[in-house]
PDB file of C-alpha atoms in Angstrom:
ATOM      1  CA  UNK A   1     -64.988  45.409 -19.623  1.00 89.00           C
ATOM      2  CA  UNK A   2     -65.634  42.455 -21.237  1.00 95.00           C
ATOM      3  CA  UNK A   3     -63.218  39.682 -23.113  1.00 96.00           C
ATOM      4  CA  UNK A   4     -64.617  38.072 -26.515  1.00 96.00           C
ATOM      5  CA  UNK A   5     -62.235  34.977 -27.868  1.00 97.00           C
ATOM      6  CA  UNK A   6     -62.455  33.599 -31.569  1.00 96.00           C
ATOM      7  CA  UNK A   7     -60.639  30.683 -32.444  1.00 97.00           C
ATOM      8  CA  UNK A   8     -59.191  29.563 -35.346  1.00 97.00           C
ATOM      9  CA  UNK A   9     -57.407  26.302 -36.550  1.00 98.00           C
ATOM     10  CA  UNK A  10     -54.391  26.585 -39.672  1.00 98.00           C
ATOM     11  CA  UNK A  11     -51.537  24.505 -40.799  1.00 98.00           C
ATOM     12  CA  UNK A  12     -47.629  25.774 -41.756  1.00 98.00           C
ATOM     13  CA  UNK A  13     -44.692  23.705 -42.813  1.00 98.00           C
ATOM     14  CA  UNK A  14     -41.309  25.396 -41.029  1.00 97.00           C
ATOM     15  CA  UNK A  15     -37.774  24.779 -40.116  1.00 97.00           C
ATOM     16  CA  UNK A  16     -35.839  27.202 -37.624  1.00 97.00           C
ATOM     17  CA  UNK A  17     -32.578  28.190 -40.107  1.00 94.00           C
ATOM     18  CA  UNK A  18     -30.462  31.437 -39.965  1.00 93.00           C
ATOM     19  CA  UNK A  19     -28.770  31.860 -43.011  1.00 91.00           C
ATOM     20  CA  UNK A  20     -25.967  33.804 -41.355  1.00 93.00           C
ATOM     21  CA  UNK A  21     -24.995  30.064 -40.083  1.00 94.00           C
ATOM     22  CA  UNK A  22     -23.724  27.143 -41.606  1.00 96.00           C
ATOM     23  CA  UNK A  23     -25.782  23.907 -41.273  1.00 95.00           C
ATOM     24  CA  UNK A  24     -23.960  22.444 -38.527  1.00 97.00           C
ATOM     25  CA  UNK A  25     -24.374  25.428 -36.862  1.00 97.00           C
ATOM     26  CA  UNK A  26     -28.027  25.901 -37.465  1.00 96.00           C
ATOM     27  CA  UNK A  27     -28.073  22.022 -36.172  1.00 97.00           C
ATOM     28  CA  UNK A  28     -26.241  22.541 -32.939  1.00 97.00           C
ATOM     29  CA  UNK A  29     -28.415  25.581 -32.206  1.00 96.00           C
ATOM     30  CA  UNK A  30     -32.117  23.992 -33.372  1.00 97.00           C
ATOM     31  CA  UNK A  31     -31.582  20.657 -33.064  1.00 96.00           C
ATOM     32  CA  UNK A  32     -34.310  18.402 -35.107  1.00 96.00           C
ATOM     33  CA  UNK A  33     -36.262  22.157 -35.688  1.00 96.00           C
ATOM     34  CA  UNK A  34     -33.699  22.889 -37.613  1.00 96.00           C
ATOM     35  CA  UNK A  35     -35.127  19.821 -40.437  1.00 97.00           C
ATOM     36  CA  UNK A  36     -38.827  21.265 -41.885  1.00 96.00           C
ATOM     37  CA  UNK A  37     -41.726  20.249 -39.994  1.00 97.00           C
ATOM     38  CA  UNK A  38     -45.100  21.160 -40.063  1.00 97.00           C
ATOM     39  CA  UNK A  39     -47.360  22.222 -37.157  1.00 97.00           C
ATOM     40  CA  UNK A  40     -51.709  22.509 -36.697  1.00 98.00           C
ATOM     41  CA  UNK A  41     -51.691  25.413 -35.068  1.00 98.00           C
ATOM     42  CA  UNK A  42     -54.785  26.890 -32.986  1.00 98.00           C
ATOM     43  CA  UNK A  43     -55.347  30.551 -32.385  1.00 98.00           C
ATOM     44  CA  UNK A  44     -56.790  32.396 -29.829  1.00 98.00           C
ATOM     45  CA  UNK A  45     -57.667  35.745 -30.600  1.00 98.00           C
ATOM     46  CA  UNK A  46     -59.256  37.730 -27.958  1.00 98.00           C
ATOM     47  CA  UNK A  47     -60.833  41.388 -27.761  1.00 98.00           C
ATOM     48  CA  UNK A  48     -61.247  43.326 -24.883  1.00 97.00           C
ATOM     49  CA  UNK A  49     -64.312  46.177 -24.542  1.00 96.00           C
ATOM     50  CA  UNK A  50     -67.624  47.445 -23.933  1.00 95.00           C
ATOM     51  CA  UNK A  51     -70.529  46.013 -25.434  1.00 95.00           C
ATOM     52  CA  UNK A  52     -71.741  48.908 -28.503  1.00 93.00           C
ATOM     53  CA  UNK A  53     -75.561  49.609 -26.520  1.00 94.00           C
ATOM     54  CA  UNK A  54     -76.796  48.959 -30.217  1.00 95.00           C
ATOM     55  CA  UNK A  55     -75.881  45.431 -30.688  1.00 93.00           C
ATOM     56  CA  UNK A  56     -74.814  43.950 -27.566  1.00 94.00           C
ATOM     57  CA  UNK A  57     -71.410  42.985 -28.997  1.00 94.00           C
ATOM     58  CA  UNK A  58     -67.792  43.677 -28.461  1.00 95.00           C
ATOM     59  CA  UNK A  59     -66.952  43.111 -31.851  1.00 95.00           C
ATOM     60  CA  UNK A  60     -69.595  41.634 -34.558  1.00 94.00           C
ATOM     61  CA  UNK A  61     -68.104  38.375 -34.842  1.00 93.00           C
ATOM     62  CA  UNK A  62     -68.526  38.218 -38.315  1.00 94.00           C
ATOM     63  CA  UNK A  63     -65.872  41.254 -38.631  1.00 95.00           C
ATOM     64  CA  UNK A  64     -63.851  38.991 -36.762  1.00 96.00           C
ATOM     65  CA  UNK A  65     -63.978  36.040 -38.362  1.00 96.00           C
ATOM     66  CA  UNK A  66     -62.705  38.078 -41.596  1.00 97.00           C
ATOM     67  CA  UNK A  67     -60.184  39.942 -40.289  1.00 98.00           C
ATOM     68  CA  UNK A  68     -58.733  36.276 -39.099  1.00 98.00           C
ATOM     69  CA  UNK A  69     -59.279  34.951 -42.563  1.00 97.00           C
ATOM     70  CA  UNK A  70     -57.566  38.284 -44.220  1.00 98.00           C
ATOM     71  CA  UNK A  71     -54.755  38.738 -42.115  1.00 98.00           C
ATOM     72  CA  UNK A  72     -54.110  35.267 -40.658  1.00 98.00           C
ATOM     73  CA  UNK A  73     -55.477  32.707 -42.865  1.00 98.00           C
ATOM     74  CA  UNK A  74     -54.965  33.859 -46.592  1.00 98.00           C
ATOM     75  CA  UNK A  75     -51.034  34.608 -45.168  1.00 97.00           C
ATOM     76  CA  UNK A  76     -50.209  31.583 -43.326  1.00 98.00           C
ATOM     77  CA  UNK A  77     -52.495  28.341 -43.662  1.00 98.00           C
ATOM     78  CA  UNK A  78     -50.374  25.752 -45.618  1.00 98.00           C
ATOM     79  CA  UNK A  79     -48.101  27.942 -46.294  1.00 98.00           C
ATOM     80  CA  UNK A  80     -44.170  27.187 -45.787  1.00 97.00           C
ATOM     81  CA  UNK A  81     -43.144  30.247 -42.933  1.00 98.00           C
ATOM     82  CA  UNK A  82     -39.827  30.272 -44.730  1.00 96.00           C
ATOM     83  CA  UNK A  83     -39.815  29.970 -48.350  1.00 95.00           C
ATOM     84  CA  UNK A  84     -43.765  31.223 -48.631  1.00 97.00           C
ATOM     85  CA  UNK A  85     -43.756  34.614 -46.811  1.00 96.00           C
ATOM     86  CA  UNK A  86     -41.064  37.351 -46.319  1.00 95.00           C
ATOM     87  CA  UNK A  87     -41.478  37.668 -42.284  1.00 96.00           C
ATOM     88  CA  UNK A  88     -38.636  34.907 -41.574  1.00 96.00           C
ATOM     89  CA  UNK A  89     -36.137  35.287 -43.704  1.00 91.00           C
ATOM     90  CA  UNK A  90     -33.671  36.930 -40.827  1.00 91.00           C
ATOM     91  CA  UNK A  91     -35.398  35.505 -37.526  1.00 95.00           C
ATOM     92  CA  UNK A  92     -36.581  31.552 -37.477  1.00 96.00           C
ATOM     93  CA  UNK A  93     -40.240  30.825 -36.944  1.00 97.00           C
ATOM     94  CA  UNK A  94     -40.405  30.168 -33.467  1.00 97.00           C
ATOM     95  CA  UNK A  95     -43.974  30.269 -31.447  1.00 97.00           C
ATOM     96  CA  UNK A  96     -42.504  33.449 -29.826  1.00 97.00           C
ATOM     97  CA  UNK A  97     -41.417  34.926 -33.281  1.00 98.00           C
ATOM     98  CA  UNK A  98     -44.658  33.784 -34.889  1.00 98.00           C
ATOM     99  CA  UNK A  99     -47.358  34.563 -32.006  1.00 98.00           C
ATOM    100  CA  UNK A 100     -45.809  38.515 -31.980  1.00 98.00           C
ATOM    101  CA  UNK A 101     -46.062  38.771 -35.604  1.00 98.00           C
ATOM    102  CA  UNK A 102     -49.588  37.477 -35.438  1.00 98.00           C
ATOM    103  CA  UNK A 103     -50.411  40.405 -32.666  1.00 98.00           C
ATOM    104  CA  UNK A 104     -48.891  42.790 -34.733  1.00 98.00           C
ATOM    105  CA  UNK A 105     -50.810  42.285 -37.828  1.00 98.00           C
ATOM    106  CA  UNK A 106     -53.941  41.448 -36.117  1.00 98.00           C
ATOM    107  CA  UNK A 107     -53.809  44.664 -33.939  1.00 98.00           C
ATOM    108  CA  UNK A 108     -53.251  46.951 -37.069  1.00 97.00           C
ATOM    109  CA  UNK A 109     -56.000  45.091 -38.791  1.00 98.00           C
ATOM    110  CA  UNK A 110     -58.862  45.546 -35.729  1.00 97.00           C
ATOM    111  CA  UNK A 111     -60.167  48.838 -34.283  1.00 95.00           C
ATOM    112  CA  UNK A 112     -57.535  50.604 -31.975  1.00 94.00           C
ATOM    113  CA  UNK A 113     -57.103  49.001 -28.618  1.00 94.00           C
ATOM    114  CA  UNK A 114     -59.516  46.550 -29.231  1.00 97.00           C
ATOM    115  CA  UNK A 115     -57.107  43.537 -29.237  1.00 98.00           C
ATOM    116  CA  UNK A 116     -56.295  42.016 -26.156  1.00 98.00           C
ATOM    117  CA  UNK A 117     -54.675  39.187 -26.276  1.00 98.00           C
ATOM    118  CA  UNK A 118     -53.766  36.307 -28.838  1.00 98.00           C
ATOM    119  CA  UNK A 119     -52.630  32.457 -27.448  1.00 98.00           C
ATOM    120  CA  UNK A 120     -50.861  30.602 -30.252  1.00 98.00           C
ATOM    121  CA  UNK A 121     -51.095  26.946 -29.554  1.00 98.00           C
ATOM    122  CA  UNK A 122     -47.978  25.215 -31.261  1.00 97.00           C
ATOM    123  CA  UNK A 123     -49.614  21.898 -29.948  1.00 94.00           C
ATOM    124  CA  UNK A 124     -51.395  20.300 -27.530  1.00 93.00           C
ATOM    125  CA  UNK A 125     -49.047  21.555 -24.686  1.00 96.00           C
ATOM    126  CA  UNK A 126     -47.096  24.235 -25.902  1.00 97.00           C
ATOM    127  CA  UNK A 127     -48.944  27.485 -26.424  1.00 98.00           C
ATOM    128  CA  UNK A 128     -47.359  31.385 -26.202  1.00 98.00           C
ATOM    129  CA  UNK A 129     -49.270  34.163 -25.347  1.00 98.00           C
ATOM    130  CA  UNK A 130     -49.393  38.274 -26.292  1.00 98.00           C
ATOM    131  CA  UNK A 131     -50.794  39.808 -24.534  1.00 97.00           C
ATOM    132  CA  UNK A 132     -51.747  44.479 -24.653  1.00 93.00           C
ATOM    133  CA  UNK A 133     -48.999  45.926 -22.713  1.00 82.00           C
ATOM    134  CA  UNK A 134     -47.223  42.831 -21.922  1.00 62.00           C
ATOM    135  CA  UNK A 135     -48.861  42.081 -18.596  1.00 53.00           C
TER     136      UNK A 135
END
Protein backbone atom coordinates (compact mmCIF):
# COMPACT_ATOMS: atom_id res chain seq x y z
CA UNK A 1 0.00 0.00 0.00
CA UNK A 2 1.00 3.20 -0.71
CA UNK A 3 0.06 6.87 0.93
CA UNK A 4 -0.40 9.93 -1.63
CA UNK A 5 -0.81 13.55 0.32
CA UNK A 6 -2.23 16.78 -1.47
CA UNK A 7 -2.14 19.89 0.22
CA UNK A 8 -4.11 22.69 0.16
CA UNK A 9 -4.01 26.27 1.74
CA UNK A 10 -7.76 28.32 2.54
CA UNK A 11 -8.86 31.06 4.77
CA UNK A 12 -12.30 31.20 7.21
CA UNK A 13 -13.40 33.91 9.55
CA UNK A 14 -15.08 32.03 12.89
CA UNK A 15 -16.09 32.52 16.41
CA UNK A 16 -16.95 29.43 18.76
CA UNK A 17 -20.83 30.58 19.94
CA UNK A 18 -23.71 28.22 21.03
CA UNK A 19 -26.77 29.92 20.75
CA UNK A 20 -28.36 27.82 23.48
CA UNK A 21 -26.00 30.21 25.78
CA UNK A 22 -26.01 33.62 26.69
CA UNK A 23 -22.87 35.70 25.90
CA UNK A 24 -21.33 35.54 29.15
CA UNK A 25 -21.74 32.13 29.01
CA UNK A 26 -20.38 31.55 25.58
CA UNK A 27 -17.38 33.88 27.08
CA UNK A 28 -16.65 31.86 30.15
CA UNK A 29 -16.71 28.68 28.06
CA UNK A 30 -14.53 30.07 24.76
CA UNK A 31 -12.76 32.63 26.11
CA UNK A 32 -11.29 35.21 23.30
CA UNK A 33 -12.69 32.26 20.55
CA UNK A 34 -15.70 33.18 21.50
CA UNK A 35 -14.97 37.07 19.54
CA UNK A 36 -14.66 36.20 15.41
CA UNK A 37 -11.33 35.47 14.23
CA UNK A 38 -10.04 34.28 11.21
CA UNK A 39 -7.59 31.39 10.62
CA UNK A 40 -5.09 30.24 7.21
CA UNK A 41 -5.71 26.97 7.42
CA UNK A 42 -3.55 24.11 5.62
CA UNK A 43 -4.91 20.76 4.65
CA UNK A 44 -3.56 17.58 4.37
CA UNK A 45 -5.44 15.22 2.50
CA UNK A 46 -4.03 11.85 2.12
CA UNK A 47 -5.10 8.58 0.10
CA UNK A 48 -4.16 5.30 0.82
CA UNK A 49 -3.87 2.36 -2.17
CA UNK A 50 -2.39 0.49 -4.87
CA UNK A 51 -0.94 2.07 -7.72
CA UNK A 52 -3.82 1.37 -10.97
CA UNK A 53 -0.89 -0.92 -13.24
CA UNK A 54 -2.16 1.57 -16.04
CA UNK A 55 -0.98 4.80 -14.73
CA UNK A 56 1.22 4.32 -11.90
CA UNK A 57 -0.99 6.44 -9.62
CA UNK A 58 -3.02 6.12 -6.52
CA UNK A 59 -5.28 8.67 -7.46
CA UNK A 60 -4.70 11.03 -10.71
CA UNK A 61 -3.86 14.02 -8.90
CA UNK A 62 -5.71 16.11 -11.02
CA UNK A 63 -9.06 14.27 -9.67
CA UNK A 64 -7.73 15.29 -6.53
CA UNK A 65 -7.01 18.56 -6.80
CA UNK A 66 -10.86 19.01 -7.89
CA UNK A 67 -12.46 17.14 -5.55
CA UNK A 68 -10.46 19.59 -2.92
CA UNK A 69 -11.58 22.59 -4.87
CA UNK A 70 -15.42 21.16 -5.06
CA UNK A 71 -15.89 19.99 -1.75
CA UNK A 72 -13.39 22.01 0.31
CA UNK A 73 -12.59 25.13 -1.39
CA UNK A 74 -15.84 26.46 -3.16
CA UNK A 75 -17.51 25.63 0.65
CA UNK A 76 -15.12 27.09 2.97
CA UNK A 77 -12.27 29.53 1.64
CA UNK A 78 -13.20 33.06 2.95
CA UNK A 79 -16.09 32.05 3.98
CA UNK A 80 -17.49 32.95 7.65
CA UNK A 81 -17.98 28.99 9.30
CA UNK A 82 -20.93 30.52 11.09
CA UNK A 83 -23.02 32.88 9.29
CA UNK A 84 -21.75 31.45 5.60
CA UNK A 85 -22.51 27.68 5.80
CA UNK A 86 -25.20 25.61 7.66
CA UNK A 87 -22.64 22.94 9.34
CA UNK A 88 -22.20 25.16 12.67
CA UNK A 89 -25.10 26.48 13.54
CA UNK A 90 -25.57 23.86 16.70
CA UNK A 91 -21.77 22.81 17.31
CA UNK A 92 -18.89 25.76 17.25
CA UNK A 93 -16.15 25.48 14.67
CA UNK A 94 -13.52 23.95 16.49
CA UNK A 95 -10.37 22.15 14.58
CA UNK A 96 -11.94 18.89 15.92
CA UNK A 97 -15.52 19.89 14.69
CA UNK A 98 -14.11 21.25 11.44
CA UNK A 99 -11.28 18.54 10.53
CA UNK A 100 -14.32 15.60 10.94
CA UNK A 101 -16.58 17.47 8.79
CA UNK A 102 -13.83 17.88 6.26
CA UNK A 103 -13.29 13.80 6.36
CA UNK A 104 -16.75 13.33 6.01
CA UNK A 105 -17.35 15.25 2.93
CA UNK A 106 -14.10 14.45 1.43
CA UNK A 107 -14.62 10.63 1.95
CA UNK A 108 -18.15 10.72 0.27
CA UNK A 109 -16.69 12.79 -2.48
CA UNK A 110 -13.47 10.21 -3.35
CA UNK A 111 -13.70 6.54 -4.41
CA UNK A 112 -14.68 4.18 -1.44
CA UNK A 113 -11.92 3.57 1.02
CA UNK A 114 -9.62 5.52 -0.74
CA UNK A 115 -9.25 8.29 1.92
CA UNK A 116 -6.92 7.83 4.53
CA UNK A 117 -6.30 10.40 6.44
CA UNK A 118 -6.78 14.33 6.50
CA UNK A 119 -4.38 16.76 9.03
CA UNK A 120 -6.06 20.15 9.44
CA UNK A 121 -3.45 22.62 10.43
CA UNK A 122 -5.25 25.47 12.50
CA UNK A 123 -1.68 27.10 12.58
CA UNK A 124 1.70 26.70 12.73
CA UNK A 125 1.49 24.39 15.86
CA UNK A 126 -1.83 23.26 16.24
CA UNK A 127 -2.97 20.69 13.71
CA UNK A 128 -5.88 17.69 14.26
CA UNK A 129 -5.85 14.68 12.51
CA UNK A 130 -8.68 11.94 10.99
CA UNK A 131 -7.67 9.47 10.41
CA UNK A 132 -9.84 5.67 8.51
CA UNK A 133 -10.94 3.80 11.46
CA UNK A 134 -9.68 6.08 14.03
CA UNK A 135 -6.29 4.49 14.58
Amino acid sequence: MLRVTRSIHFSTSLRYWLPDLSEQENRKRFGQDADRHGHNYRLEITVEGEPDPDTGMVINLGQLKEVAEREIMARFDHKDLNNDTDYFIRIPPTPEHFASLIFELLDEALPEGLLDRVRLHQSRDLFVDVIRGGA
